[in-house]
């Protein structure tokens, strides 16, 4: 079965640079979630989209923006990168209204800011 | 506000021992969902189980079992006859029953199973 795809899997950037993370949800899934997991931390919710509209927002810095496109893939854009942005970024997808309410996680993108 | 507490930061056991990971949650929602995820050293989040707030039936899946008690707001996870491959960080997570389905994770418990 197809899973959530995230690209790139690893990314190294320097301070003040920009990064774009991509997420391709499971086919037919209409909802995408982004989570940030710092070293030794639990995943923290950043933002979610349902049917290409932002549905919820967590502790996402103003330097970050995200959107969901017509094909349901999503991109997380991060500007003016800081050392503290180094983390594992997960994307998850789900199907709104599904009974299980299960979010299927991608393998994550490991971002290192030097 | 929703909160998940995993009081055990780290647990170390010897192979074949049974181990229980504790999870206590707080929510004002009457309908909610509880999850357990496993995060091995490779980093991916592996879904283990989902439980609805209106279903307190305990569940067993192979060596894994879960005990859900609404009276104590707990959703504990037991691994029977632990194996080295069980070594990972385990996260308990809570999803509210409103229209926003974000997950709130606990801090995680690092389980090390020694041979």
XYZ file of C-alpha atoms in Angstrom:
229
model
C 0.000 0.000 0.000
C 1.155 3.510 -0.788
C 2.459 5.506 2.130
C 3.109 9.150 2.850
C 6.124 10.401 0.947
C 8.350 13.171 2.208
C 11.186 14.800 0.388
C 13.958 15.362 0.877
C 14.756 12.858 3.603
C 17.758 14.823 4.754
C 18.534 18.490 4.324
C 21.466 20.572 5.479
C 21.167 24.340 5.401
C 23.045 27.261 6.835
C 21.663 29.914 9.117
C 19.469 32.485 7.401
C 18.893 30.240 4.412
C 15.519 29.000 3.177
C 14.233 25.436 3.053
C 11.224 23.794 1.447
C 9.922 20.453 2.647
C 7.452 18.479 0.576
C 4.797 15.993 1.560
C 2.786 13.696 -0.689
C -0.164 12.179 1.187
C -1.608 8.753 0.697
C -3.839 8.764 -2.414
C -7.394 9.957 -1.639
C -6.349 11.456 1.676
C -7.534 15.054 1.901
C -5.928 16.207 5.156
C -2.274 16.888 5.844
C -0.578 17.628 9.160
C 2.935 18.899 9.868
C 4.799 18.132 13.077
C 8.235 19.211 14.292
C 10.307 16.970 16.557
C 13.390 18.534 18.092
C 16.236 16.347 19.381
C 15.028 14.280 22.322
C 11.601 15.913 22.180
C 8.100 14.794 21.356
C 6.521 15.784 18.043
C 4.839 19.167 18.158
C 1.943 20.064 15.894
C 2.681 22.906 13.485
C -0.184 23.228 11.038
C -2.814 21.247 9.158
C -4.770 21.532 5.932
C -8.070 20.088 4.832
C -9.138 20.325 1.218
C -6.398 22.881 0.534
C -7.528 25.201 3.329
C -5.682 25.691 6.599
C -7.684 23.837 9.245
C -5.623 24.343 12.388
C -2.461 26.050 13.496
C -0.119 25.202 16.302
C 3.178 26.643 17.427
C 4.457 27.461 13.978
C 6.914 30.363 13.751
C 6.012 33.310 11.549
C 9.100 32.477 9.481
C 7.362 29.289 8.379
C 4.526 29.045 5.913
C 2.756 26.116 4.365
C 0.138 25.307 1.821
C -1.707 22.412 0.293
C -1.978 22.231 -3.452
C -4.719 21.051 -5.784
C -3.184 17.558 -5.946
C -3.242 17.525 -2.117
C 0.495 17.540 -1.698
C 1.775 20.055 0.820
C 4.890 22.152 1.189
C 6.392 23.664 4.317
C 8.501 26.716 3.576
C 10.992 27.833 6.177
C 12.873 31.095 5.878
C 15.644 32.774 7.862
C 16.604 29.437 9.291
C 17.936 29.325 12.828
C 20.002 26.685 14.587
C 16.929 25.823 16.671
C 15.043 24.807 13.554
C 17.182 21.683 13.356
C 14.671 18.899 13.832
C 12.839 15.985 12.311
C 9.796 17.212 10.408
C 6.957 14.793 9.978
C 4.064 14.997 7.629
C 0.965 12.905 8.259
C -2.152 12.413 6.195
C -5.670 11.257 6.902
C -9.067 11.060 5.311
C -11.550 13.472 6.858
C -14.468 11.620 8.341
C -12.788 8.264 8.446
C -13.874 6.314 11.452
C -10.397 5.437 12.584
C -9.167 9.069 12.702
C -5.760 7.607 12.174
C -2.971 9.779 10.906
C -0.455 8.025 8.726
C 3.008 9.421 9.199
C 5.692 9.808 6.590
C 9.323 8.869 7.285
C 10.218 12.451 8.147
C 12.674 15.013 6.828
C 15.717 15.574 8.989
C 16.735 19.214 8.754
C 20.111 20.285 10.041
C 20.894 23.984 10.253
C 24.571 24.846 10.631
C -6.224 22.211 26.854
C -5.082 18.694 26.276
C -2.157 17.067 27.977
C -0.453 13.698 27.930
C 1.933 12.649 30.679
C 4.394 9.809 30.373
C 6.076 9.872 33.752
C 8.672 7.247 32.847
C 11.445 8.923 30.899
C 13.557 5.807 30.508
C 13.058 2.129 31.282
C 15.659 -0.579 31.005
C 14.777 -4.270 31.139
C 16.365 -7.574 30.334
C 15.045 -9.598 27.434
C 11.950 -11.694 28.223
C 10.866 -9.427 31.048
C 7.417 -7.863 30.931
C 7.303 -4.084 30.920
C 4.473 -1.574 31.296
C 4.618 1.941 29.914
C 2.352 4.411 31.673
C 0.259 7.118 30.048
C -2.049 9.587 31.773
C -4.061 12.109 29.813
C -6.128 15.225 30.406
C -8.892 16.507 28.170
C -12.224 18.301 28.457
C -13.587 16.573 25.378
C -16.179 13.890 25.983
C -15.128 12.158 22.796
C -11.451 11.651 22.170
C -8.963 9.160 20.796
C -5.805 7.731 22.290
C -2.847 6.378 20.395
C 0.467 4.698 20.957
C 3.354 5.141 18.533
C 6.750 3.487 18.448
C 9.811 5.410 17.280
C 12.813 3.143 16.696
C 16.323 4.581 16.330
C 15.727 4.961 12.595
C 13.295 7.768 13.438
C 10.008 6.850 11.805
C 6.778 6.886 13.804
C 5.090 3.512 13.789
C 1.395 3.370 14.669
C 0.605 0.715 17.279
C -2.955 1.250 18.426
C -5.918 3.634 18.540
C -8.606 3.599 21.194
C -11.862 5.590 21.273
C -13.005 7.195 24.508
C -16.282 5.294 24.402
C -14.590 1.925 24.065
C -12.891 0.858 27.282
C -12.333 -2.693 26.162
C -8.737 -3.718 26.642
C -6.873 -5.064 23.665
C -4.203 -7.651 23.093
C -2.133 -7.985 19.965
C 0.530 -10.639 20.190
C 2.961 -9.589 22.898
C 1.358 -6.159 23.175
C -1.597 -5.275 25.358
C -3.280 -2.044 26.303
C -5.270 -1.148 29.416
C -7.624 1.820 29.035
C -9.262 3.148 32.199
C -11.354 6.299 31.884
C -11.812 6.483 35.663
C -8.103 7.171 36.092
C -7.539 8.764 32.653
C -4.895 6.204 31.883
C -3.964 4.238 28.794
C -1.105 1.940 29.716
C 0.852 -0.263 27.348
C 2.372 -3.601 28.311
C 4.927 -5.590 26.362
C 5.104 -9.217 27.393
C 8.343 -11.173 27.036
C 10.229 -8.158 25.730
C 12.747 -8.513 22.924
C 15.762 -6.459 21.910
C 13.833 -5.274 18.838
C 11.331 -3.605 21.165
C 13.993 -1.048 22.080
C 12.609 2.317 20.991
C 10.943 5.477 22.203
C 7.244 4.967 22.766
C 4.838 7.889 22.554
C 1.323 8.078 23.871
C -0.842 10.625 22.041
C -4.277 12.194 22.386
C -6.627 13.513 19.739
C -9.623 15.630 20.723
C -13.064 14.928 19.396
C -13.596 18.373 17.921
C -13.167 19.287 14.312
C -9.403 19.636 14.585
C -7.637 16.329 14.682
C -4.148 17.278 15.730
C -2.266 14.905 17.976
C -0.899 15.927 21.349
C 2.020 13.711 22.283
C 3.500 12.816 25.619
C 7.243 13.287 26.148
C 7.871 9.656 25.318
C 9.445 6.743 27.177
C 12.772 5.356 26.022
C 12.653 1.587 26.398
C 15.917 -0.310 26.280
C 15.750 -4.083 26.189
C 19.083 -5.662 26.970
C 20.021 -9.155 25.829
